[in-house]
């Protein structure tokens, strides 16, 4: 099976702009989660989508939003970018049933730099 | 508040020896634990997991031990190989149906040839 894919891999944006990141989960996986990784805060959970519904949300401002499509692909949007949003954004997918349903499989990430 | 902690930022081990990476957690509701390995500019790669009903899980060279009373888990890699050099993250979750992993801050393992 192909792994989780994320596009783009690298992105440079200016403060105040908005950005959309895309994630395609492993085929058959219906749960998609997003994480932010920064040197200071480590890996932090942003939100999770399952069957096109946000099922769980981390402690991030409303500028961070997401959605999931019927084919389980997910997008994440950050509006009014701030310098502190510079980070590696990781997407992870997991199956909805079976022994692996509690395991998350990560994509390579999108490196966002805000200038 | 960091609910999952990896107190050793780095560890160096000779090739062929055992690597032991440690992780502590504070939330007694956590009932599923995972270890991930991460190379620079890549996403974390799932290594091994353990549920709270077990105290040990083994997969090849990797063994995870869980001590619930101490809220402590460890990853043993035997024998260590240079290709194991990476940052290792432990993660924990509550299996209520929502997928939300809480990660430790990572331990950089260097295996010296």
Coordinates of C-alpha atoms in Angstrom, one line a residue:
Chain A
X1 CA 0.0 0.0 0.0
X2 CA 1.1 3.5 -0.7
X3 CA 1.9 5.5 2.5
X4 CA 0.5 8.8 3.6
X5 CA 1.3 11.6 1.2
X6 CA 1.4 15.3 1.9
X7 CA 1.6 18.2 -0.5
X8 CA 3.4 20.5 -0.8
X9 CA 6.6 19.3 1.0
X10 CA 7.9 22.9 1.4
X11 CA 6.2 26.2 1.5
X12 CA 7.2 29.8 2.2
X13 CA 4.6 32.3 3.1
X14 CA 4.4 35.9 4.3
X15 CA 3.0 36.9 7.6
X16 CA -0.8 37.6 7.2
X17 CA -1.3 35.3 4.3
X18 CA -3.2 32.0 4.5
X19 CA -2.1 28.5 3.5
X20 CA -3.7 25.2 2.7
X21 CA -2.0 21.9 3.2
X22 CA -3.2 18.6 1.7
X23 CA -3.0 15.0 3.0
X24 CA -3.9 11.8 1.3
X25 CA -4.2 8.9 3.8
X26 CA -3.3 5.3 3.3
X27 CA -6.0 3.6 1.2
X28 CA -8.8 2.3 3.4
X29 CA -7.9 4.6 6.4
X30 CA -10.8 6.8 7.4
X31 CA -9.2 8.7 10.3
X32 CA -6.8 11.6 9.5
X33 CA -5.1 13.6 12.2
X34 CA -2.9 16.6 12.0
X35 CA 0.1 17.5 14.2
X36 CA 2.4 20.5 14.4
X37 CA 6.1 20.0 15.2
X38 CA 8.2 22.8 16.4
X39 CA 11.6 22.8 18.2
X40 CA 10.1 24.4 21.3
X41 CA 6.8 22.6 21.7
X42 CA 7.5 19.2 20.1
X43 CA 4.7 17.3 18.4
X44 CA 1.3 18.7 19.2
X45 CA -2.1 17.5 18.1
X46 CA -4.1 19.9 16.0
X47 CA -7.3 17.9 15.1
X48 CA -8.7 14.7 13.8
X49 CA -11.2 14.0 11.1
X50 CA -13.2 10.8 10.7
X51 CA -15.9 10.3 8.0
X52 CA -15.8 14.0 7.1
X53 CA -16.4 15.1 10.7
X54 CA -14.0 16.7 13.1
X55 CA -13.9 14.3 16.0
X56 CA -11.3 15.8 18.2
X57 CA -9.5 19.1 18.4
X58 CA -6.3 20.2 20.2
X59 CA -5.5 23.5 21.9
X60 CA -4.9 25.7 18.8
X61 CA -6.5 29.0 17.9
X62 CA -9.4 29.2 15.4
X63 CA -7.0 30.3 12.7
X64 CA -6.2 26.6 12.3
X65 CA -9.0 24.7 10.6
X66 CA -9.4 21.6 8.5
X67 CA -11.8 19.4 6.6
X68 CA -12.1 16.0 5.2
X69 CA -13.5 14.9 1.9
X70 CA -15.6 11.8 1.1
X71 CA -12.5 10.0 -0.2
X72 CA -10.9 10.6 3.3
X73 CA -8.4 13.1 1.9
X74 CA -7.9 16.0 4.2
X75 CA -6.9 19.6 4.0
X76 CA -5.6 21.9 6.7
X77 CA -5.9 25.7 6.5
X78 CA -4.1 28.3 8.5
X79 CA -5.3 31.9 8.1
X80 CA -3.6 35.1 9.0
X81 CA -0.2 33.5 9.3
X82 CA 2.1 34.4 12.1
X83 CA 5.9 33.9 12.4
X84 CA 5.2 31.4 15.1
X85 CA 3.3 29.2 12.7
X86 CA 6.6 28.2 11.1
X87 CA 6.7 24.4 11.7
X88 CA 6.6 21.0 10.2
X89 CA 3.0 20.0 9.8
X90 CA 2.4 16.3 9.9
X91 CA -0.6 14.3 8.8
X92 CA -1.3 10.8 10.1
X93 CA -3.9 8.2 9.2
X94 CA -5.2 5.2 10.9
X95 CA -7.7 2.4 10.1
X96 CA -11.1 2.5 11.7
X97 CA -11.1 -1.1 12.7
X98 CA -8.8 -4.0 13.4
X99 CA -5.9 -4.5 15.6
X100 CA -4.1 -1.4 14.1
X101 CA -6.9 1.0 14.7
X102 CA -5.0 2.8 17.5
X103 CA -1.8 3.2 15.5
X104 CA -1.2 6.3 13.4
X105 CA 0.9 6.3 10.3
X106 CA 2.6 9.5 9.4
X107 CA 3.3 11.3 6.1
X108 CA 6.6 13.1 5.4
X109 CA 5.2 16.4 6.5
X110 CA 5.0 19.9 5.0
X111 CA 7.7 22.3 6.1
X112 CA 6.0 25.8 6.4
X113 CA 8.2 28.8 6.8
X114 CA 6.5 32.2 7.5
X115 CA 8.6 35.3 6.9
Chain B
X1 CA 1.6 20.6 30.8
X2 CA 3.7 17.8 29.3
X3 CA 1.8 14.5 30.0
X4 CA 4.5 12.3 28.3
X5 CA 8.1 12.9 29.2
X6 CA 11.3 11.7 27.8
X7 CA 13.9 13.0 30.2
X8 CA 17.0 12.0 28.2
X9 CA 17.4 14.2 25.2
X10 CA 20.2 12.0 23.8
X11 CA 21.8 8.5 24.1
X12 CA 24.9 7.0 22.6
X13 CA 25.4 3.3 22.3
X14 CA 28.0 1.1 20.8
X15 CA 26.9 -1.1 17.8
X16 CA 25.8 -4.5 19.0
X17 CA 25.0 -3.4 22.5
X18 CA 21.5 -2.8 24.0
X19 CA 19.8 0.6 23.6
X20 CA 17.3 1.5 26.3
X21 CA 15.0 4.5 25.8
X22 CA 12.8 5.6 28.6
X23 CA 9.5 7.4 28.8
X24 CA 7.3 8.5 31.7
X25 CA 3.7 9.6 31.7
X26 CA 1.4 11.4 34.2
X27 CA -2.1 10.7 32.9
X28 CA -3.4 7.4 34.4
X29 CA -6.1 7.4 31.7
X30 CA -3.6 6.5 29.0
X31 CA -4.1 2.9 27.9
X32 CA -2.2 2.6 24.7
X33 CA 1.4 3.4 24.1
X34 CA 3.5 3.7 21.0
X35 CA 7.1 4.3 19.9
X36 CA 8.0 6.1 16.8
X37 CA 11.4 6.7 15.1
X38 CA 12.0 9.9 13.2
X39 CA 14.7 10.9 10.7
X40 CA 15.3 14.5 9.8
X41 CA 12.9 15.9 7.2
X42 CA 10.7 12.8 7.4
X43 CA 7.5 11.9 9.3
X44 CA 7.7 9.6 12.3
X45 CA 7.7 5.9 11.5
X46 CA 5.7 3.6 13.7
X47 CA 7.8 1.0 15.5
X48 CA 5.9 -0.9 18.2
X49 CA 3.0 -0.4 20.5
X50 CA 1.6 -1.9 23.7
X51 CA -1.8 -1.8 25.4
X52 CA -2.2 -1.3 29.1
X53 CA -3.3 -4.9 29.6
X54 CA 0.2 -6.1 28.7
X55 CA 3.5 -5.4 30.3
X56 CA 5.7 -6.5 27.4
X57 CA 5.5 -6.6 23.6
X58 CA 8.3 -7.8 21.3
X59 CA 8.9 -7.3 17.6
X60 CA 12.2 -8.5 16.3
X61 CA 15.0 -6.4 17.8
X62 CA 12.5 -4.1 19.5
X63 CA 10.8 -4.8 22.9
X64 CA 8.6 -2.4 24.8
X65 CA 8.1 -2.8 28.5
X66 CA 5.3 -1.1 30.4
X67 CA 5.2 -0.5 34.2
X68 CA 1.7 0.9 34.9
X69 CA 2.3 1.4 38.6
X70 CA 5.3 3.5 37.9
X71 CA 3.7 5.1 34.8
X72 CA 6.9 4.2 32.9
X73 CA 7.6 2.5 29.6
X74 CA 10.9 1.7 27.9
X75 CA 12.0 0.6 24.5
X76 CA 14.8 -1.9 24.2
X77 CA 16.7 -2.3 21.0
X78 CA 19.0 -5.4 20.8
X79 CA 21.4 -5.5 19.1
X80 CA 21.7 -1.8 18.2
X81 CA 22.7 -1.0 14.7
X82 CA 24.1 2.2 13.1
X83 CA 20.9 2.5 11.1
X84 CA 18.9 2.8 14.3
X85 CA 20.4 6.3 14.8
X86 CA 17.4 8.6 14.8
X87 CA 15.1 10.5 17.2
X88 CA 12.7 8.2 19.1
X89 CA 9.4 9.5 20.4
X90 CA 7.1 7.7 22.7
X91 CA 3.4 8.5 22.5
X92 CA 0.3 7.7 24.5
X93 CA -3.4 7.8 23.9
X94 CA -6.7 7.0 25.5
X95 CA -8.7 4.5 23.4
X96 CA -12.0 6.3 23.6
X97 CA -12.6 6.5 19.9
X98 CA -10.8 9.8 19.3
X99 CA -7.3 9.5 17.9
X100 CA -5.2 11.9 19.8
X101 CA -1.6 11.0 20.5
X102 CA 0.4 12.8 23.2
X103 CA 4.0 12.8 22.3
X104 CA 7.2 13.0 24.4
X105 CA 9.9 15.4 23.4
X106 CA 12.1 12.7 21.9
X107 CA 15.4 11.0 22.5
X108 CA 18.2 11.2 19.9
X109 CA 19.9 7.8 19.7
X110 CA 23.3 7.6 18.2
X111 CA 24.7 4.1 17.5
X112 CA 28.5 4.2 17.2
X113 CA 30.0 1.7 14.7

